[in-house]
Coordinates of C-alpha atoms in Angstrom, one line a residue:
M1150 CA -23.8 18.2 -54.3
D1151 CA -24.2 20.1 -51.0
P1152 CA -21.2 20.6 -48.8
Q1153 CA -21.1 18.9 -45.5
P1154 CA -23.0 20.7 -42.8
T1155 CA -20.9 22.4 -40.2
A1156 CA -21.5 23.1 -36.5
E1157 CA -22.6 26.6 -37.6
A1158 CA -25.2 25.2 -39.9
E1159 CA -26.6 22.8 -37.4
T1160 CA -26.9 25.2 -34.5
D1161 CA -27.6 28.4 -36.5
E1162 CA -25.0 30.1 -34.3
P1163 CA -21.4 30.9 -35.0
L1164 CA -18.8 28.7 -33.4
A1165 CA -17.8 30.1 -30.0
R1166 CA -14.2 31.1 -29.5
P1167 CA -12.4 29.8 -26.5
S1168 CA -12.9 32.1 -23.6
E1169 CA -10.0 33.7 -21.7
S1170 CA -10.6 31.3 -18.8
A1171 CA -10.3 28.3 -21.1
R1172 CA -7.0 29.6 -22.5
T1173 CA -5.5 30.4 -19.1
G1174 CA -6.9 27.3 -17.3
A1175 CA -8.7 29.4 -14.7
P1176 CA -12.1 28.1 -13.7
R1177 CA -15.0 30.1 -15.1
P1178 CA -18.0 31.0 -12.9
L1179 CA -21.0 28.8 -13.0
A1180 CA -24.0 29.9 -15.0
P1181 CA -27.6 28.8 -14.2
Q1182 CA -27.7 26.5 -17.3
D1183 CA -24.5 24.7 -16.1
A1184 CA -26.0 23.3 -12.9
P1185 CA -29.8 23.6 -12.7
G1186 CA -31.0 23.7 -9.1
L1187 CA -27.5 24.5 -7.7
L1188 CA -28.0 28.2 -8.1
A1189 CA -31.7 28.1 -7.4
P1190 CA -33.0 30.1 -4.4
P1191 CA -32.9 28.0 -1.2
D1192 CA -36.6 27.9 -0.7
A1193 CA -37.3 26.7 -4.3
P1194 CA -38.8 23.2 -4.4
R1195 CA -36.3 20.6 -5.6
P1196 CA -37.3 17.8 -7.9
V1197 CA -38.0 14.6 -6.0
A1198 CA -36.9 11.4 -7.5
P1199 CA -39.7 8.8 -7.5
P1200 CA -39.1 6.0 -4.9
D1201 CA -37.7 2.8 -6.3
A1202 CA -40.5 0.4 -7.0
P1203 CA -40.0 -2.9 -5.4
R1204 CA -39.0 -5.6 -7.8
P1205 CA -41.4 -8.4 -8.4
L1206 CA -41.0 -11.4 -6.1
A1207 CA -40.0 -13.7 -9.0
R1208 CA -37.2 -11.4 -9.9
R1209 CA -36.0 -11.1 -6.3
L1210 CA -36.0 -14.9 -5.9
L1211 CA -33.9 -15.4 -9.0
A1212 CA -30.5 -15.2 -7.3
P1213 CA -31.2 -17.3 -4.2
V1214 CA -33.1 -20.0 -6.2
A1215 CA -30.3 -20.1 -8.8
T1216 CA -27.7 -20.5 -6.1
L1217 CA -29.8 -23.2 -4.4
A1218 CA -30.3 -25.0 -7.8
G1219 CA -26.6 -25.0 -8.5
V1220 CA -25.7 -26.4 -5.1
A1221 CA -28.4 -29.0 -5.4
A1222 CA -27.1 -30.0 -8.8
A1223 CA -23.6 -30.4 -7.4
F1224 CA -24.9 -32.5 -4.5
A1225 CA -27.0 -34.6 -6.9
Y1226 CA -23.9 -35.3 -9.1
V1227 CA -21.8 -36.2 -6.1
G1228 CA -24.7 -38.4 -4.8
A1229 CA -24.9 -40.2 -8.1
V1230 CA -21.2 -40.6 -8.8
D1231 CA -19.6 -42.4 -5.8
P1232 CA -16.3 -40.7 -4.8
N1233 CA -15.2 -43.9 -3.0
E1234 CA -14.6 -45.5 -6.4
P1235 CA -11.3 -44.5 -7.9
G1236 CA -11.1 -42.6 -11.2
H1237 CA -14.2 -40.5 -10.9
Y1238 CA -12.7 -37.5 -9.2
P1239 CA -9.1 -36.1 -9.0
V1240 CA -7.0 -36.8 -6.0
C1241 CA -6.3 -34.0 -3.6
P1242 CA -3.0 -32.4 -4.6
M1243 CA -2.0 -31.8 -1.0
L1244 CA -2.5 -35.4 -0.1
R1245 CA -0.8 -36.6 -3.3
F1246 CA 2.3 -34.5 -3.1
A1247 CA 2.8 -33.8 0.6
G1248 CA 0.9 -36.7 2.2
V1249 CA -1.1 -34.3 4.4
F1250 CA -4.9 -34.2 4.7
C1251 CA -6.1 -30.7 3.9
P1252 CA -9.3 -29.3 5.4
G1253 CA -11.3 -30.3 2.3
C1254 CA -10.0 -33.9 2.1
G1255 CA -12.9 -36.3 2.4
G1256 CA -15.4 -33.5 1.5
L1257 CA -16.7 -35.4 -1.6
R1258 CA -17.1 -38.6 0.4
S1259 CA -18.9 -36.6 3.1
A1260 CA -21.2 -35.0 0.6
H1261 CA -22.0 -38.4 -0.9
A1262 CA -22.8 -39.9 2.5
F1263 CA -24.8 -36.8 3.4
V1264 CA -26.9 -37.1 0.3
H1265 CA -27.6 -40.7 1.0
G1266 CA -28.6 -39.8 4.6
D1267 CA -25.7 -41.5 6.3
L1268 CA -24.7 -38.8 8.8
P1269 CA -22.2 -40.9 10.8
A1270 CA -20.3 -41.7 7.6
A1271 CA -20.5 -38.0 6.5
L1272 CA -19.1 -36.9 9.9
G1273 CA -16.4 -39.5 9.7
A1274 CA -15.3 -38.4 6.2
N1275 CA -15.1 -34.7 7.0
A1276 CA -16.9 -33.3 10.1
L1277 CA -16.1 -29.7 9.1
A1278 CA -17.8 -30.1 5.8
V1279 CA -21.0 -31.3 7.5
V1280 CA -20.8 -28.2 9.7
G1281 CA -20.4 -26.2 6.5
Y1282 CA -23.5 -27.8 5.0
G1283 CA -25.5 -26.6 8.1
V1284 CA -24.1 -23.1 7.9
F1285 CA -25.0 -23.0 4.2
A1286 CA -28.5 -24.2 4.9
A1287 CA -29.0 -21.5 7.5
V1288 CA -27.7 -18.7 5.3
M1289 CA -29.9 -19.9 2.4
A1290 CA -33.0 -20.0 4.6
L1291 CA -32.2 -16.5 5.9
W1292 CA -31.6 -15.2 2.3
L1293 CA -34.9 -16.7 1.1
V1294 CA -36.9 -15.3 4.0
R1295 CA -35.4 -11.8 3.6
V1296 CA -36.0 -11.9 -0.2
I1297 CA -39.7 -12.9 0.3
R1298 CA -40.1 -10.1 2.8
G1299 CA -38.4 -7.6 0.4
V1300 CA -35.5 -6.9 2.8
P1301 CA -32.1 -6.7 1.1
M1302 CA -29.5 -9.4 2.1
R1303 CA -26.4 -7.8 3.4
L1304 CA -24.0 -10.4 4.7
T1305 CA -20.8 -8.8 6.1
V1306 CA -18.3 -10.8 7.9
S1307 CA -15.8 -8.8 10.1
P1308 CA -12.1 -9.6 9.9
V1309 CA -12.3 -11.1 13.4
W1310 CA -14.6 -13.8 12.0
W1311 CA -12.4 -14.4 9.0
W1312 CA -9.4 -14.9 11.3
G1313 CA -11.5 -17.2 13.5
I1314 CA -12.5 -19.3 10.5
G1315 CA -8.9 -19.5 9.4
A1316 CA -7.8 -20.6 12.8
V1317 CA -10.5 -23.3 13.0
L1318 CA -9.4 -24.6 9.5
A1319 CA -5.7 -24.6 10.5
L1320 CA -6.5 -26.4 13.8
F1321 CA -8.7 -28.9 12.1
T1322 CA -5.9 -29.6 9.5
L1323 CA -3.3 -30.0 12.2
V1324 CA -5.4 -32.2 14.5
R1325 CA -6.6 -34.5 11.7
N1326 CA -3.0 -35.1 10.6
L1327 CA -1.7 -36.1 14.1
P1328 CA -2.0 -39.6 15.5
F1329 CA -4.5 -38.6 18.3
G1330 CA -6.8 -36.9 15.6
S1331 CA -7.0 -39.9 13.4
A1332 CA -10.8 -40.0 14.0
L1333 CA -11.0 -36.8 11.9
A1334 CA -9.0 -38.2 9.0
P1335 CA -11.0 -39.4 6.0

């Protein structure tokens, strides 16, 4: 039975002893084999990476179409199962425990009415949700157009916009819970 091969047998070179710099912790100078191209003459041609080939259209469409399919499935479910009948969906915890309408209260009833084409009932259940449906539709249309054109979708929202959205939600919640804002309550 042959003994196990050692590093010497595999490389045909004796094992290297640790250098003085390795023992002392001092950095050793770079050698050409350590960083090819780094120590090359400045006028030497550098290897150029091939440009990224554009992904096929079907692959680019996967994320937006899957997102759209998921949202369409959720709307189809809410359209088929009426949230106005008790027992199908859980009650809003904010309404149950605090007696206050949150910004999302009436959102399912709004989606149900929206799916059935009853825009006045959708606006009456949750007007902010209907605005959200419109914003979502615009963002989806923009995403699909950009994907078809091969332009990456970069949606960045600055902190000012986030604060503005939070302020609108807080104001909507406050107004819909006051007597003069009862038209916004579901």
